[in-house]
Coordinates of C-alpha atoms and ligand atoms in Angstrom, one line a residue:
M1 CA 1.6 -43.6 58.9
A2 CA 5.1 -43.7 60.4
D3 CA 5.8 -43.8 64.1
L4 CA 8.2 -41.3 65.8
I5 CA 9.6 -43.1 68.8
L6 CA 10.9 -40.8 71.6
L7 CA 13.9 -41.6 73.8
P8 CA 13.0 -42.6 77.4
G9 CA 11.9 -39.5 79.5
K10 CA 11.6 -37.3 76.4
E11 CA 7.8 -37.7 76.5
R12 CA 7.6 -35.2 79.3
S13 CA 7.5 -32.1 77.2
V14 CA 4.8 -33.6 75.0
L15 CA 2.7 -34.5 78.0
R16 CA 3.0 -30.8 79.1
R17 CA 1.6 -30.0 75.6
H18 CA 4.7 -28.4 74.2
P19 CA 4.5 -28.8 70.4
W20 CA 8.2 -29.1 69.5
I21 CA 10.1 -32.4 69.4
F22 CA 13.8 -31.8 69.1
A23 CA 16.3 -34.0 67.2
G24 CA 17.8 -34.9 70.6
S25 CA 14.6 -36.4 71.8
V26 CA 14.0 -38.8 68.9
A27 CA 15.1 -42.4 69.2
R28 CA 14.0 -43.4 65.7
L29 CA 11.4 -43.2 63.0
E30 CA 9.6 -46.5 62.3
G31 CA 8.3 -46.5 58.8
R32 CA 8.7 -44.0 56.0
A33 CA 7.8 -40.3 56.1
R34 CA 8.5 -37.5 53.7
P35 CA 9.0 -33.9 55.0
G36 CA 5.7 -32.5 56.3
D37 CA 4.0 -36.0 56.6
T38 CA 2.0 -36.6 59.7
V39 CA 3.6 -39.1 62.1
I40 CA 2.4 -40.7 65.3
V41 CA 4.5 -39.7 68.3
K42 CA 5.1 -42.5 70.8
D43 CA 7.0 -42.7 74.0
A44 CA 9.8 -45.2 74.4
Q45 CA 7.3 -47.9 75.5
G46 CA 5.2 -47.4 72.3
T47 CA 2.3 -45.5 73.9
P48 CA 0.8 -43.0 71.3
L49 CA 0.9 -39.4 72.5
A50 CA 0.3 -37.1 69.6
R51 CA 0.1 -36.5 65.8
A52 CA 2.9 -34.3 64.5
A53 CA 4.4 -33.0 61.2
W54 CA 7.8 -34.7 60.4
S55 CA 10.5 -32.2 59.6
P56 CA 13.7 -34.2 59.0
S57 CA 16.1 -31.3 58.1
S58 CA 15.2 -29.1 61.1
Q59 CA 16.5 -29.3 64.6
I60 CA 12.8 -29.2 65.6
R61 CA 12.3 -32.7 64.1
A62 CA 8.5 -32.7 64.5
R63 CA 5.7 -30.2 65.4
V64 CA 2.6 -31.4 67.1
W65 CA -0.8 -30.8 65.3
S66 CA -2.9 -32.7 67.8
F67 CA -2.2 -34.1 71.3
D68 CA -5.0 -36.6 70.6
P69 CA -3.1 -39.4 68.8
D70 CA -6.4 -40.9 67.5
L71 CA -7.6 -37.7 65.8
S72 CA -7.2 -37.7 62.1
V73 CA -5.2 -34.7 60.8
D74 CA -6.8 -34.1 57.4
H75 CA -8.3 -31.3 55.3
A76 CA -11.3 -31.0 57.6
W77 CA -9.1 -30.8 60.7
F78 CA -7.2 -27.8 59.3
K79 CA -10.5 -26.1 58.3
R80 CA -11.8 -26.5 61.8
A81 CA -8.5 -25.3 63.4
V82 CA -8.3 -22.2 61.2
A83 CA -12.0 -21.4 61.8
A84 CA -11.5 -21.7 65.5
S85 CA -8.5 -19.3 65.5
V86 CA -10.4 -16.8 63.4
A87 CA -13.5 -17.0 65.7
R88 CA -11.3 -16.3 68.8
R89 CA -10.4 -12.9 67.3
A90 CA -13.9 -12.1 66.4
A91 CA -15.0 -12.7 70.0
H92 CA -12.4 -10.3 71.6
P93 CA -13.8 -6.8 72.0
W94 CA -10.4 -5.2 71.2
L95 CA -10.1 -7.1 68.0
A96 CA -13.7 -7.3 66.8
G97 CA -14.2 -4.8 63.9
Q98 CA -10.4 -4.1 63.5
D99 CA -9.2 -4.0 59.8
G100 CA -5.8 -5.4 60.6
V101 CA -5.7 -8.5 62.8
R102 CA -3.4 -11.5 63.2
L103 CA -5.8 -14.4 62.7
I104 CA -3.3 -17.3 63.3
H105 CA -0.3 -16.9 65.5
G106 CA 1.5 -20.2 64.9
E107 CA 2.2 -22.5 67.9
S108 CA 0.2 -20.4 70.3
D109 CA -3.0 -21.0 68.2
G110 CA -2.2 -24.7 67.9
L111 CA -1.1 -24.3 64.3
P112 CA 2.8 -24.6 64.3
G113 CA 4.4 -22.8 61.4
V114 CA 1.3 -20.9 60.3
I115 CA 0.9 -17.2 60.4
A116 CA -2.1 -15.4 59.0
D117 CA -2.8 -11.7 59.1
R118 CA -5.9 -10.0 57.8
Y119 CA -5.7 -6.6 56.2
G120 CA -9.3 -5.6 55.2
E121 CA -10.3 -7.8 52.4
V122 CA -7.0 -9.5 52.0
V123 CA -5.4 -12.3 54.2
V124 CA -1.7 -12.8 54.1
V125 CA -0.5 -16.2 55.0
Q126 CA 3.1 -17.2 55.9
L127 CA 4.0 -20.9 56.2
T128 CA 7.3 -21.6 57.9
S129 CA 7.5 -25.3 58.5
A130 CA 7.5 -28.5 56.4
G131 CA 4.1 -29.5 57.9
S132 CA 2.4 -26.2 57.3
D133 CA 3.8 -26.0 53.8
K134 CA 2.4 -29.4 53.0
W135 CA -1.1 -28.4 54.1
R136 CA -1.1 -25.1 52.2
D137 CA -4.3 -25.8 50.2
A138 CA -6.3 -26.8 53.3
I139 CA -5.1 -23.7 55.3
V140 CA -5.8 -21.3 52.4
A141 CA -9.2 -22.9 51.9
G142 CA -10.0 -22.6 55.6
L143 CA -8.9 -18.9 55.7
A144 CA -11.0 -18.0 52.6
Q145 CA -14.0 -19.8 54.1
A146 CA -13.7 -18.5 57.7
T147 CA -13.1 -14.8 56.7
G148 CA -15.0 -14.4 53.4
C149 CA -12.0 -12.3 52.2
R150 CA -11.6 -11.7 48.5
A151 CA -7.9 -12.7 48.4
V152 CA -5.3 -14.8 50.2
Y153 CA -1.7 -13.8 49.4
E154 CA 1.2 -15.9 50.4
R155 CA 4.4 -14.4 52.0
S156 CA 6.4 -17.5 52.8
D157 CA 9.7 -15.7 52.4
S158 CA 10.9 -15.8 56.0
D159 CA 14.5 -17.0 56.5
V160 CA 13.3 -19.6 59.0
R161 CA 12.1 -21.7 56.0
K162 CA 15.7 -22.4 55.2
L163 CA 16.0 -24.4 58.4
E164 CA 13.2 -26.6 57.2
G165 CA 14.8 -27.1 53.8
L166 CA 12.0 -25.0 52.1
E167 CA 12.4 -22.5 49.3
P168 CA 10.7 -19.1 49.5
V169 CA 7.1 -19.0 48.1
T170 CA 5.2 -15.8 47.5
G171 CA 2.2 -14.8 45.4
L172 CA -1.6 -14.9 45.2
V173 CA -3.1 -18.2 46.3
H174 CA -6.8 -17.4 46.3
G175 CA -9.1 -14.8 44.7
A176 CA -7.8 -11.4 43.4
L177 CA -6.1 -8.5 45.0
P178 CA -7.8 -5.1 44.9
D179 CA -6.5 -2.6 42.3
A180 CA -6.1 0.3 44.7
P181 CA -3.3 0.2 47.4
L182 CA -4.6 -1.7 50.4
T183 CA -5.2 0.4 53.5
I184 CA -6.4 -0.4 57.1
V185 CA -7.7 1.9 59.8
E186 CA -5.9 1.4 63.2
H187 CA -7.3 3.4 66.2
G188 CA -8.6 6.1 63.8
V189 CA -5.5 6.4 61.6
R190 CA -5.4 5.1 58.0
M191 CA -2.3 3.2 57.0
E192 CA -1.2 1.7 53.7
V193 CA -0.2 -2.0 53.8
D194 CA 2.0 -3.4 51.0
V195 CA 1.4 -7.2 51.3
A196 CA 3.8 -8.0 48.5
A197 CA 6.8 -6.0 49.4
G198 CA 6.3 -4.7 53.0
H199 CA 8.2 -6.2 56.0
K200 CA 6.9 -9.5 57.4
T201 CA 3.3 -9.8 56.0
G202 CA 3.2 -6.1 55.3
F203 CA 2.7 -4.4 58.7
Y204 CA 3.6 -4.7 62.4
L205 CA 0.2 -5.6 63.8
D206 CA 1.7 -6.6 67.2
Q207 CA 2.3 -3.0 68.2
R208 CA -1.3 -1.9 67.6
D209 CA -2.2 -1.2 71.2
N210 CA 1.2 0.2 72.1
R211 CA 0.8 2.7 69.3
R212 CA -2.6 3.8 70.8
L213 CA -0.8 4.3 74.2
T214 CA 1.8 6.5 72.5
G215 CA -1.0 8.6 71.1
Q216 CA -2.5 9.0 74.6
L217 CA 0.8 10.1 76.0
A218 CA 1.7 12.5 73.1
A219 CA -0.4 15.6 73.7
D220 CA 1.8 18.8 73.5
R221 CA 4.9 16.7 73.5
D222 CA 8.0 16.7 71.3
V223 CA 8.2 13.1 70.1
L224 CA 11.0 11.1 68.6
N225 CA 10.1 7.8 66.9
C226 CA 13.1 5.7 66.1
F227 CA 12.8 2.7 63.7
C228 CA 9.5 4.2 62.5
Y229 CA 8.9 1.9 59.4
T230 CA 5.7 3.3 57.8
G231 CA 5.1 5.7 60.6
G232 CA 2.6 3.8 62.8
F233 CA 3.7 5.3 66.2
S234 CA 4.3 8.7 64.5
L235 CA 0.8 9.0 63.2
Q236 CA -0.8 8.0 66.5
A237 CA 1.4 10.7 68.2
L238 CA 0.2 13.3 65.7
A239 CA -3.4 12.1 66.2
G240 CA -2.8 12.5 70.0
G241 CA -1.9 16.1 69.6
A242 CA 1.9 16.0 69.6
R243 CA 3.7 19.3 69.2
S244 CA 6.3 17.8 66.9
V245 CA 7.2 14.3 65.8
L246 CA 10.6 13.4 64.4
S247 CA 10.7 9.9 62.8
I248 CA 13.8 8.0 61.7
D249 CA 14.3 4.9 59.7
S250 CA 17.0 3.6 57.3
S251 CA 14.5 2.3 54.8
G252 CA 13.6 4.8 52.0
P253 CA 10.6 2.7 50.8
A254 CA 9.2 2.6 54.3
L255 CA 9.5 6.4 54.6
A256 CA 7.9 6.9 51.2
T257 CA 4.9 4.9 52.5
A258 CA 5.0 6.9 55.7
A259 CA 4.7 10.1 53.6
R260 CA 1.7 8.6 51.8
N261 CA 0.2 7.6 55.2
V262 CA 0.3 11.2 56.3
A263 CA -1.5 12.3 53.2
L264 CA -4.2 9.6 53.8
N265 CA -5.0 11.3 57.1
P266 CA -6.0 14.9 56.4
Q267 CA -7.1 15.3 60.0
L268 CA -3.4 15.2 61.0
D269 CA -1.1 18.3 61.0
A270 CA 1.6 17.2 58.5
A271 CA 3.6 20.3 59.3
R272 CA 4.4 18.9 62.8
A273 CA 6.1 15.8 61.3
E274 CA 9.7 15.6 60.2
W275 CA 11.1 12.4 58.6
R276 CA 14.7 11.4 58.4
E277 CA 16.3 8.5 56.4
D278 CA 19.2 7.6 58.6
D279 CA 20.8 4.9 60.7
V280 CA 19.3 5.4 64.2
F281 CA 22.6 4.9 66.0
Q282 CA 24.2 7.7 64.1
A283 CA 21.1 9.9 64.1
L284 CA 20.8 9.8 67.9
R285 CA 24.4 11.0 68.2
A286 CA 23.8 13.7 65.7
L287 CA 20.6 14.9 67.5
R288 CA 22.6 15.2 70.7
A289 CA 25.2 17.2 68.9
E290 CA 22.4 19.4 67.6
G291 CA 21.2 20.0 71.1
R292 CA 17.7 18.5 70.4
R293 CA 15.7 17.1 73.4
F294 CA 12.4 15.3 73.4
D295 CA 9.5 14.5 75.9
L296 CA 8.6 11.1 74.4
I297 CA 11.0 8.7 72.7
I298 CA 10.0 5.5 71.0
L299 CA 12.7 2.8 70.3
D300 CA 11.3 -0.1 68.3
P301 CA 14.3 -1.7 66.7
P302 CA 14.4 -4.8 64.5
K303 CA 15.2 -8.2 66.1
F304 CA 18.8 -7.8 67.2
A305 CA 18.8 -11.4 68.6
P306 CA 17.0 -13.9 66.5
S307 CA 18.0 -16.6 69.0
A308 CA 19.6 -17.0 72.4
A309 CA 23.0 -17.5 70.7
H310 CA 23.0 -13.9 69.6
A311 CA 21.9 -12.5 73.0
E312 CA 25.2 -11.1 74.1
R313 CA 25.9 -9.0 71.0
A314 CA 22.3 -8.0 70.9
A315 CA 22.3 -6.9 74.5
R316 CA 25.1 -4.4 73.7
A317 CA 23.1 -3.0 70.8
Y318 CA 20.0 -2.6 73.0
K319 CA 22.1 -0.9 75.7
D320 CA 23.6 1.5 73.1
I321 CA 20.3 2.7 71.7
N322 CA 18.7 3.0 75.1
L323 CA 21.6 4.9 76.4
L324 CA 21.6 7.2 73.3
G325 CA 17.8 7.6 73.6
L326 CA 17.8 8.4 77.4
R327 CA 20.4 11.1 76.8
L328 CA 17.9 13.0 74.6
L329 CA 15.0 12.9 77.1
K330 CA 13.9 16.1 78.8
E331 CA 13.3 15.8 82.6
G332 CA 10.0 14.0 83.2
G333 CA 10.2 12.6 79.7
I334 CA 9.1 9.1 78.8
L335 CA 11.1 6.4 77.0
M336 CA 9.0 3.7 75.3
T337 CA 11.5 1.0 74.5
Y338 CA 11.0 -2.4 72.9
S339 CA 12.7 -5.6 72.1
C340 CA 11.2 -8.2 69.7
S341 CA 14.1 -10.6 70.1
G342 CA 13.0 -14.0 71.4
G343 CA 16.6 -14.5 72.7
I344 CA 16.3 -11.5 75.1
G345 CA 13.8 -12.2 77.9
L346 CA 11.9 -9.6 79.8
E347 CA 14.1 -9.8 82.8
L348 CA 17.3 -9.3 80.8
F349 CA 15.7 -6.5 78.8
Q350 CA 14.8 -4.7 81.9
K351 CA 18.3 -5.1 83.3
I352 CA 19.7 -3.7 80.0
V353 CA 17.5 -0.6 80.2
A354 CA 18.3 -0.1 83.9
G355 CA 22.0 -0.4 83.0
A356 CA 21.6 2.3 80.3
A357 CA 19.8 4.6 82.8
A358 CA 22.5 4.1 85.4
D359 CA 25.2 4.9 82.8
V360 CA 23.4 8.1 81.8
G361 CA 22.9 9.0 85.5
V362 CA 19.2 9.3 85.5
D363 CA 16.5 8.0 87.8
A364 CA 13.8 6.2 85.9
R365 CA 10.7 4.2 86.8
I366 CA 8.4 1.9 84.8
L367 CA 5.0 3.3 84.1
H368 CA 3.8 0.5 81.8
R369 CA 5.0 -3.0 80.9
L370 CA 4.2 -3.5 77.3
C371 CA 3.6 -6.6 75.1
A372 CA 2.1 -7.7 71.9
A373 CA -1.6 -7.1 71.2
P374 CA -4.0 -10.0 72.1
D375 CA -4.2 -11.3 68.5
H376 CA -0.6 -12.4 69.2
P377 CA -1.3 -14.6 72.2
V378 CA 1.3 -16.7 74.0
G379 CA 0.4 -20.3 74.5
L380 CA 1.0 -21.2 78.2
A381 CA 2.7 -24.4 77.1
V382 CA 4.9 -22.4 74.6
P383 CA 6.6 -19.6 76.5
E384 CA 9.0 -19.3 73.6
G385 CA 6.1 -17.6 71.8
E386 CA 6.6 -14.5 73.9
Y387 CA 8.9 -12.3 71.8
L388 CA 7.8 -8.7 72.1
K389 CA 8.4 -6.9 75.3
G390 CA 8.5 -3.2 76.1
L391 CA 8.8 -0.7 79.0
A392 CA 7.5 2.8 79.2
C393 CA 9.9 4.5 81.6
Q394 CA 9.7 8.0 83.0
V395 CA 13.0 9.8 83.9
S396 CA 13.7 12.5 86.4
Ligands
SAH401 N1 7.8 0.8 64.8 C1 7.5 0.2 63.5 C2 8.1 -1.1 63.2 C3 9.6 -1.1 63.3 S1 10.4 -2.4 62.5 C4 5.9 0.1 63.4 O1 5.3 0.5 64.4 O2 5.4 -0.2 62.4 C5 12.0 -2.0 62.5 C6 12.4 -0.9 61.5 O3 13.8 -0.6 61.7 C7 12.3 -1.2 60.0 O4 11.5 -0.3 59.4 C8 13.8 -1.1 59.5 O5 13.8 -0.5 58.2 C9 14.4 -0.2 60.5 N2 15.8 -0.3 60.7 C10 16.6 -1.4 60.9 N3 17.8 -1.1 61.3 C11 17.9 0.2 61.3 C12 18.9 1.2 61.6 N4 20.1 0.8 62.0 N5 18.6 2.5 61.6 C13 17.4 2.9 61.3 N6 16.4 2.1 61.0 C14 16.6 0.8 61.0

């Protein structure tokens, strides 16, 4: 096994159990390693610190599997790590019994570059690093064994693989997919999940509990759901007794799934739902021109800032939609606004929303601070893992 020798002082973040070793921290590699191979991380004096996956084409040159440098990282180690992550979900009362659950959340679950989401009988796995790609068989075997699911489907088609020099990989890797469309029940609402062609691994599980809160706030309200995807927030609002729900997304296929989701839930009053295929920025201006106003507005846009480098342009886009949204709120109305950009921190996001409210000339207060559901934990050593943040603000 090759040794990765750190520059003097660069052992500090490893000692704090941060799993990323950046190119600028590496003095040299002693020995030979191919992409994804396990290397022993040593400080400048040669003291072993950790075992990590070597990733020569990425700026994150190595990702730590184990902070015990003597522990062998093999098939059995992966099976144990996967089983432990799955068991943590089963033990949490909000997650136990859920159909749609994130089983492995990468670095924060001690498995850098590994995402696994369970949708009923199917697990979708996404491998985004050279190390996780190399251990595909062990990870898939571990998931199949720990969950007893009938299929594992791979969706390693995220753009971040390019940074690791990896091609996209998708397809069935274990068992057989069910013939009928896959559905899950989330807080009483049935939703279709397309694991092959849906966004990410098929669904946005991170918003599960925020969707429930939306349902609880929706009774007798006129609701506007922007960036609705397959209608998760909209259906919870209908279930919560909303008077009307207008949902907007630019994706025709997502809206077609949303329509099927309404049909899957005969308990909901479909006549209260209106769907628009449109660009949200334009649609919000058009709604203002139409004189429409709402009691509850959800803004859950895509990642405008994939990294801190995009933060400035993204901040303008966030300010724009929040400003446009706030203008459509009735007095006493609530704005539920989100950012899933890692490059925009909570403090900055709150400033952006405050700036939008000031420009519109409304007073607003935060009722709820929102984050991802507990199957998307944030490792205390890996604050970068915190990406989803939201505010529920009431205006007067
Ligand atoms: N709220 C959703 C997830 C939203 S993901 C849920 O709970 O499941 C972001 C969505 O924004 C995607 O469905 C994407 O199609 C849509 N989108 C991206 N840019 C858009 C734009 N400019 N106008 C409208 N929709 C957009």
